[in-house]
Short mmCIF file of C-alpha atoms and ligand atoms in Angstrom, two decimals:
data_model
loop_
_atom_site.label_atom_id
_atom_site.label_comp_id
_atom_site.label_asym_id
_atom_site.label_seq_id
_atom_site.Cartn_x
_atom_site.Cartn_y
_atom_site.Cartn_z
CA MET I 102 -39.22 86.82 146.89
CA THR I 103 -40.24 85.70 143.42
CA GLN I 104 -38.79 82.63 141.83
CA GLN I 105 -37.94 83.21 138.18
CA PRO I 106 -37.24 80.40 135.74
CA GLY I 107 -34.20 81.00 133.60
CA ALA I 108 -30.83 79.95 132.33
CA ASP I 109 -29.50 79.22 135.84
CA ASP I 110 -32.34 76.85 136.55
CA PRO I 111 -31.55 73.40 135.12
CA THR I 112 -35.24 72.47 134.89
CA THR I 113 -36.34 75.37 132.70
CA ALA I 114 -33.23 76.38 130.73
CA PRO I 115 -33.85 76.09 126.97
CA ASP I 116 -31.32 73.26 126.63
CA ALA I 117 -32.61 71.36 129.69
CA PRO I 118 -32.68 67.62 128.95
CA VAL I 119 -36.16 66.21 128.36
CA CYS I 120 -37.15 62.60 128.67
CA ARG I 121 -38.43 60.71 125.63
CA ARG I 122 -41.74 59.42 126.91
CA LEU I 123 -43.69 59.74 123.66
CA VAL I 124 -41.58 57.98 121.04
CA GLY I 125 -43.84 56.52 118.36
CA ARG I 126 -46.95 58.29 119.69
CA THR I 127 -49.06 60.73 117.70
CA ALA I 128 -50.27 63.94 119.32
CA VAL I 129 -52.82 66.38 117.89
CA VAL I 130 -52.48 69.94 119.21
CA THR I 131 -55.14 72.56 118.42
CA GLY I 132 -54.03 76.18 118.52
CA ALA I 133 -50.47 74.95 117.93
CA GLY I 134 -49.39 78.20 116.29
CA SER I 135 -48.94 80.30 119.40
CA GLY I 136 -48.48 80.46 123.18
CA ILE I 137 -49.22 77.33 125.19
CA GLY I 138 -50.05 75.31 122.06
CA LEU I 139 -46.73 76.12 120.40
CA ALA I 140 -44.70 75.44 123.54
CA SER I 141 -46.57 72.13 123.95
CA ALA I 142 -46.07 71.11 120.31
CA ARG I 143 -42.35 71.72 120.78
CA ARG I 144 -42.24 69.74 124.04
CA LEU I 145 -44.29 66.80 122.71
CA ALA I 146 -42.01 66.62 119.64
CA ALA I 147 -38.91 66.81 121.86
CA GLU I 148 -40.27 63.80 123.76
CA GLY I 149 -40.52 61.86 120.50
CA ALA I 150 -44.15 62.32 119.39
CA HIS I 151 -45.35 62.90 115.85
CA VAL I 152 -47.14 66.23 116.21
CA VAL I 153 -50.18 67.23 114.19
CA CYS I 154 -50.46 71.01 114.39
CA ALA I 155 -53.95 72.44 113.93
CA ASP I 156 -54.65 76.16 113.78
CA VAL I 157 -56.91 78.63 112.01
CA ASP I 158 -53.82 80.79 111.39
CA ALA I 159 -52.08 79.00 108.51
CA ALA I 160 -48.75 80.85 108.69
CA ALA I 161 -48.36 80.20 112.43
CA GLY I 162 -49.54 76.59 112.16
CA GLU I 163 -47.23 75.80 109.23
CA SER I 164 -44.30 77.29 111.06
CA ALA I 165 -45.07 75.16 114.15
CA ALA I 166 -45.27 72.02 112.00
CA ARG I 167 -41.98 72.81 110.26
CA GLU I 168 -40.24 73.40 113.56
CA THR I 169 -41.57 70.23 115.20
CA GLY I 170 -41.14 67.99 112.16
CA GLY I 171 -44.87 67.27 112.12
CA ILE I 172 -47.73 68.18 109.81
CA PHE I 173 -50.05 71.16 109.69
CA VAL I 174 -53.80 70.77 109.17
CA SER I 175 -55.64 74.03 108.63
CA THR I 176 -58.56 73.81 111.06
CA ASP I 177 -61.20 76.09 112.49
CA VAL I 178 -62.09 74.17 115.64
CA THR I 179 -65.64 75.55 115.62
CA ASP I 180 -66.37 73.74 112.34
CA ALA I 181 -67.43 70.08 112.73
CA GLU I 182 -66.34 69.06 109.21
CA GLN I 183 -62.91 70.61 109.58
CA VAL I 184 -62.46 68.97 112.98
CA ALA I 185 -63.43 65.56 111.56
CA ALA I 186 -60.96 66.09 108.70
CA LEU I 187 -58.20 66.99 111.20
CA PHE I 188 -58.46 63.69 113.07
CA ALA I 189 -58.90 61.67 109.86
CA THR I 190 -55.71 63.24 108.48
CA ALA I 191 -53.81 62.60 111.71
CA HIS I 192 -54.91 58.95 111.73
CA ASP I 193 -54.29 58.40 108.00
CA THR I 194 -50.80 59.92 108.27
CA TYR I 195 -49.50 58.24 111.41
CA GLY I 196 -51.84 55.28 112.02
CA SER I 197 -52.91 56.24 115.56
CA ILE I 198 -53.95 59.19 117.71
CA ASP I 199 -52.51 58.67 121.17
CA VAL I 200 -52.74 62.20 122.55
CA SER I 201 -55.20 64.94 121.76
CA PHE I 202 -54.59 68.37 123.27
CA HIS I 203 -57.64 70.60 122.75
CA ASN I 204 -56.07 73.96 123.49
CA ALA I 205 -57.32 76.53 120.95
CA GLY I 206 -59.22 79.31 122.65
CA ILE I 207 -59.90 83.03 122.63
CA SER I 208 -60.27 85.78 125.21
CA PRO I 209 -61.55 88.85 123.33
CA PRO I 210 -61.92 92.29 124.94
CA ASP I 211 -65.67 92.52 124.22
CA ASP I 212 -66.20 89.59 126.62
CA ASP I 213 -66.29 91.51 129.89
CA SER I 214 -68.76 92.08 132.74
CA ILE I 215 -72.15 90.42 132.36
CA LEU I 216 -73.59 93.96 132.45
CA THR I 217 -71.94 94.89 129.15
CA THR I 218 -71.23 91.67 127.26
CA GLY I 219 -73.48 91.21 124.24
CA ILE I 220 -74.86 87.95 122.93
CA ASP I 221 -72.45 88.00 119.94
CA ALA I 222 -69.35 88.07 122.13
CA TRP I 223 -70.94 85.50 124.48
CA GLN I 224 -71.63 83.07 121.61
CA ARG I 225 -68.29 83.58 119.83
CA VAL I 226 -66.42 82.67 123.02
CA GLN I 227 -68.69 79.70 123.79
CA HIS I 228 -68.20 78.32 120.27
CA THR I 229 -64.43 78.72 120.23
CA ASN I 230 -63.68 77.64 123.79
CA LEU I 231 -66.39 75.10 124.62
CA THR I 232 -68.20 73.83 121.50
CA SER I 233 -64.78 73.23 119.92
CA VAL I 234 -63.81 70.91 122.78
CA TYR I 235 -67.09 69.01 122.37
CA LEU I 236 -66.41 68.66 118.62
CA CYS I 237 -62.80 67.57 119.10
CA CYS I 238 -63.67 65.01 121.79
CA GLN I 239 -66.54 63.66 119.70
CA ALA I 240 -64.23 63.27 116.71
CA VAL I 241 -61.20 61.76 118.47
CA LEU I 242 -62.85 59.34 120.91
CA PRO I 243 -63.87 56.76 118.25
CA TYR I 244 -60.19 56.45 117.19
CA MET I 245 -59.07 56.06 120.80
CA ARG I 246 -61.81 53.51 121.57
CA GLU I 247 -60.73 51.47 118.54
CA GLN I 248 -57.11 51.55 119.79
CA GLY I 249 -58.12 50.90 123.40
CA ARG I 250 -55.91 53.75 124.61
CA GLY I 251 -55.50 57.52 124.54
CA SER I 252 -54.95 60.67 126.55
CA VAL I 253 -57.23 63.65 125.98
CA ILE I 254 -56.20 66.99 127.49
CA ASN I 255 -58.77 69.77 127.36
CA THR I 256 -57.68 73.30 128.23
CA ALA I 257 -59.84 74.89 130.90
CA SER I 258 -58.36 77.58 133.19
CA PHE I 259 -57.94 78.45 136.86
CA VAL I 260 -60.99 80.72 136.40
CA ALA I 261 -63.05 77.53 136.08
CA VAL I 262 -62.47 76.93 139.80
CA MET I 263 -62.42 80.46 141.24
CA GLY I 264 -64.17 83.76 140.62
CA ALA I 265 -62.63 87.01 139.40
CA ALA I 266 -63.98 90.50 139.96
CA THR I 267 -62.21 91.41 136.69
CA SER I 268 -64.86 89.40 134.84
CA GLN I 269 -64.81 87.85 131.39
CA ILE I 270 -68.15 86.19 131.82
CA SER I 271 -68.40 84.02 128.71
CA TYR I 272 -64.75 82.93 128.99
CA THR I 273 -65.22 81.84 132.61
CA ALA I 274 -68.46 80.03 131.82
CA SER I 275 -66.87 78.30 128.82
CA LYS I 276 -63.95 77.04 130.91
CA GLY I 277 -66.35 75.79 133.60
CA GLY I 278 -68.06 73.82 130.83
CA VAL I 279 -64.74 72.36 129.65
CA LEU I 280 -63.97 71.27 133.21
CA ALA I 281 -67.32 69.52 133.73
CA MET I 282 -67.30 67.91 130.27
CA SER I 283 -63.75 66.58 130.76
CA ARG I 284 -64.61 65.06 134.12
CA GLU I 285 -67.64 63.30 132.69
CA LEU I 286 -65.75 61.94 129.67
CA GLY I 287 -62.90 60.78 131.90
CA VAL I 288 -65.36 58.77 133.96
CA GLN I 289 -67.34 57.42 130.99
CA PHE I 290 -64.34 56.06 129.05
CA ALA I 291 -62.02 55.11 131.93
CA ARG I 292 -62.42 51.35 131.42
CA GLU I 293 -61.53 51.64 127.73
CA GLY I 294 -57.97 52.82 128.42
CA ILE I 295 -58.79 56.44 127.71
CA ARG I 296 -57.95 59.24 130.15
CA VAL I 297 -59.51 62.69 129.89
CA ASN I 298 -58.17 65.55 131.99
CA ALA I 299 -58.89 69.27 132.18
CA LEU I 300 -55.72 71.34 132.25
CA CYS I 301 -56.23 74.48 134.34
CA PRO I 302 -53.38 76.93 133.76
CA GLY I 303 -52.95 80.06 135.85
CA PRO I 304 -52.10 83.29 134.02
CA VAL I 305 -49.35 82.77 131.47
CA ASN I 306 -46.70 85.22 130.34
CA THR I 307 -47.85 85.54 126.73
CA PRO I 308 -46.88 88.44 124.41
CA LEU I 309 -50.42 89.82 124.68
CA LEU I 310 -50.32 89.80 128.48
CA LYS I 311 -46.84 91.39 128.53
CA GLU I 312 -48.00 94.17 126.21
CA LEU I 313 -51.16 94.80 128.21
CA PHE I 314 -49.35 94.95 131.53
CA ALA I 315 -46.47 97.07 130.24
CA ALA I 316 -49.10 99.62 129.22
CA ASP I 317 -51.00 99.30 132.49
CA PRO I 318 -48.79 98.24 135.46
CA GLU I 319 -51.65 98.72 137.93
CA ARG I 320 -53.64 96.07 136.09
CA ALA I 321 -50.69 93.67 136.40
CA ALA I 322 -50.18 94.45 140.09
CA ARG I 323 -53.87 93.80 140.84
CA ARG I 324 -53.43 90.27 139.56
CA LEU I 325 -49.89 89.48 140.70
CA ILE I 326 -50.77 90.12 144.35
CA HIS I 327 -52.87 86.93 144.25
CA VAL I 328 -50.09 84.72 142.91
CA PRO I 329 -48.07 83.16 145.76
CA MET I 330 -45.06 82.76 143.47
CA GLY I 331 -45.22 86.44 142.52
CA ARG I 332 -45.04 85.88 138.78
CA PHE I 333 -47.03 84.44 135.87
CA ALA I 334 -46.26 81.07 134.28
CA GLU I 335 -44.03 80.64 131.27
CA PRO I 336 -45.66 78.70 128.39
CA GLU I 337 -42.94 76.03 128.74
CA GLU I 338 -44.07 75.34 132.31
CA ILE I 339 -47.60 74.61 131.07
CA ALA I 340 -46.12 72.49 128.26
CA GLY I 341 -44.31 70.39 130.88
CA ALA I 342 -47.67 69.58 132.47
CA VAL I 343 -49.15 68.74 129.06
CA ALA I 344 -46.30 66.31 128.36
CA PHE I 345 -46.86 64.67 131.75
CA LEU I 346 -50.60 64.26 131.12
CA ALA I 347 -49.84 62.95 127.62
CA SER I 348 -47.39 60.33 128.88
CA ASP I 349 -47.82 57.05 130.77
CA ASP I 350 -46.28 58.76 133.81
CA SER I 351 -49.79 60.10 134.45
CA GLY I 352 -51.38 56.67 133.96
CA PHE I 353 -53.63 57.03 137.04
CA VAL I 354 -54.46 60.72 136.51
CA ASN I 355 -57.96 60.87 135.03
CA ALA I 356 -61.04 63.10 135.15
CA SER I 357 -58.92 65.62 137.03
CA SER I 358 -58.95 69.40 137.26
CA PHE I 359 -55.20 69.59 136.71
CA LEU I 360 -54.19 72.92 138.17
CA VAL I 361 -50.90 74.47 137.05
CA ASP I 362 -51.46 77.81 138.71
CA GLY I 363 -48.48 78.60 140.94
CA GLY I 364 -50.69 78.10 143.98
CA ILE I 365 -53.29 80.80 143.18
CA SER I 366 -56.28 78.59 143.87
CA GLY I 367 -54.82 77.46 147.20
CA ALA I 368 -54.01 80.91 148.52
CA TYR I 369 -55.78 83.07 151.06
CA VAL I 370 -52.95 85.48 151.97
CA THR I 371 -49.86 85.60 149.76
CA PRO I 372 -46.29 86.44 150.83
CA LEU I 373 -45.30 90.11 150.87
P1 NAD J 280 -52.79 82.23 122.07
O1 NAD J 280 -53.71 83.31 121.63
O2 NAD J 280 -51.33 82.54 122.25
O3 NAD J 280 -52.91 81.00 121.05
C1 NAD J 280 -54.15 80.46 120.69
C2 NAD J 280 -54.03 79.79 119.32
O4 NAD J 280 -55.32 79.27 119.00
C3 NAD J 280 -53.63 80.77 118.20
O5 NAD J 280 -52.60 80.21 117.41
C4 NAD J 280 -54.93 80.94 117.40
O6 NAD J 280 -54.72 81.17 116.02
C5 NAD J 280 -55.61 79.59 117.65
N1 NAD J 280 -57.06 79.66 117.45
C6 NAD J 280 -57.92 80.63 117.88
N2 NAD J 280 -59.16 80.37 117.44
C7 NAD J 280 -59.08 79.21 116.72
C8 NAD J 280 -60.03 78.43 116.00
N3 NAD J 280 -61.31 78.80 115.92
N4 NAD J 280 -59.60 77.31 115.38
C9 NAD J 280 -58.30 76.94 115.46
N5 NAD J 280 -57.36 77.64 116.10
C10 NAD J 280 -57.75 78.76 116.73
O7 NAD J 280 -53.43 81.63 123.41
P2 NAD J 280 -52.75 81.00 124.73
O8 NAD J 280 -52.57 82.10 125.71
O9 NAD J 280 -51.61 80.11 124.39
O10 NAD J 280 -53.98 80.12 125.26
C11 NAD J 280 -54.18 78.78 124.86
C12 NAD J 280 -55.29 78.17 125.68
O11 NAD J 280 -54.98 78.27 127.07
C13 NAD J 280 -56.66 78.86 125.52
O12 NAD J 280 -57.67 77.89 125.56
C14 NAD J 280 -56.73 79.76 126.72
O13 NAD J 280 -58.05 80.07 127.08
C15 NAD J 280 -56.04 78.90 127.75
N6 NAD J 280 -55.49 79.63 128.89
C16 NAD J 280 -54.61 80.64 128.70
C17 NAD J 280 -54.10 81.33 129.79
C18 NAD J 280 -53.13 82.48 129.61
O14 NAD J 280 -52.87 83.21 130.57
N7 NAD J 280 -52.58 82.67 128.43
C19 NAD J 280 -54.50 80.96 131.10
C20 NAD J 280 -55.40 79.91 131.26
C21 NAD J 280 -55.89 79.24 130.14
#
């Protein structure tokens, strides 16, 4: 039997009470305009944080900032100058950067099997998913070191810890890089009050995924069979993990591969 979140479930209903663990904190969210980033921006704001929404899509980013009462900074996370300007703006506006959620990423269709993926697709995905995390960490860590505190959350994926025969080779390699980089940074800066964790979501029920699987149910079934819970995650469930990692409730969680995958990576045989 699958367990669906919904209005009857007090933990996931839209009006479920949230705690206010982030009052007075400032959180930067990259890719805040859509999906996991948008759900996380909403959740961090609901917990009291000032949210700095960064996105390359100005309309989506502005809308996220309006909704969360924060600010929008137009940012292409592959551009070092724009990334530096993002964190300078966040710090100038709110006086601290307590949480930095490096979430922007892409998963384009021309990144596929190693046998067919060209160098352009390979590099585009590496730049957007991995180099961006390097740039964001490099830019935010000096602020956090100065403050003597901070929580960095880098988005990897469950594919960083397990292989898929439905390959997206550059995506998987980029997320493996995010995982290793996050672990190393978490260790290096641990005694300066800074925690760095790699968030590893399982497949999430995004509009793109819904559309793809509505058109091709066999493709959905091939994946769902591996998920013990029998469903994909809702963005709000990933946002809940982001808020935990952002807050002091996760004070001893550092350098982790923080899996939010419905048990996929722990499963050999799943329930019928
Ligand atoms: P999404 O496509 O819904 O949102 C991504 C956002 O990032 C968009 O608003 C987009 O405009 C922005 N963005 C893309 N390139 C950018 C750039 N160069 N600079 C700034 N912003 C940029 O994606 P999502 O499904 O919410 O995924 C978010 C993150 O979670 C990604 O890193 C993704 O790899 C990861 N992830 C997603 C899933 C999933 O099933 N959706 C699973 C595991 C990990």
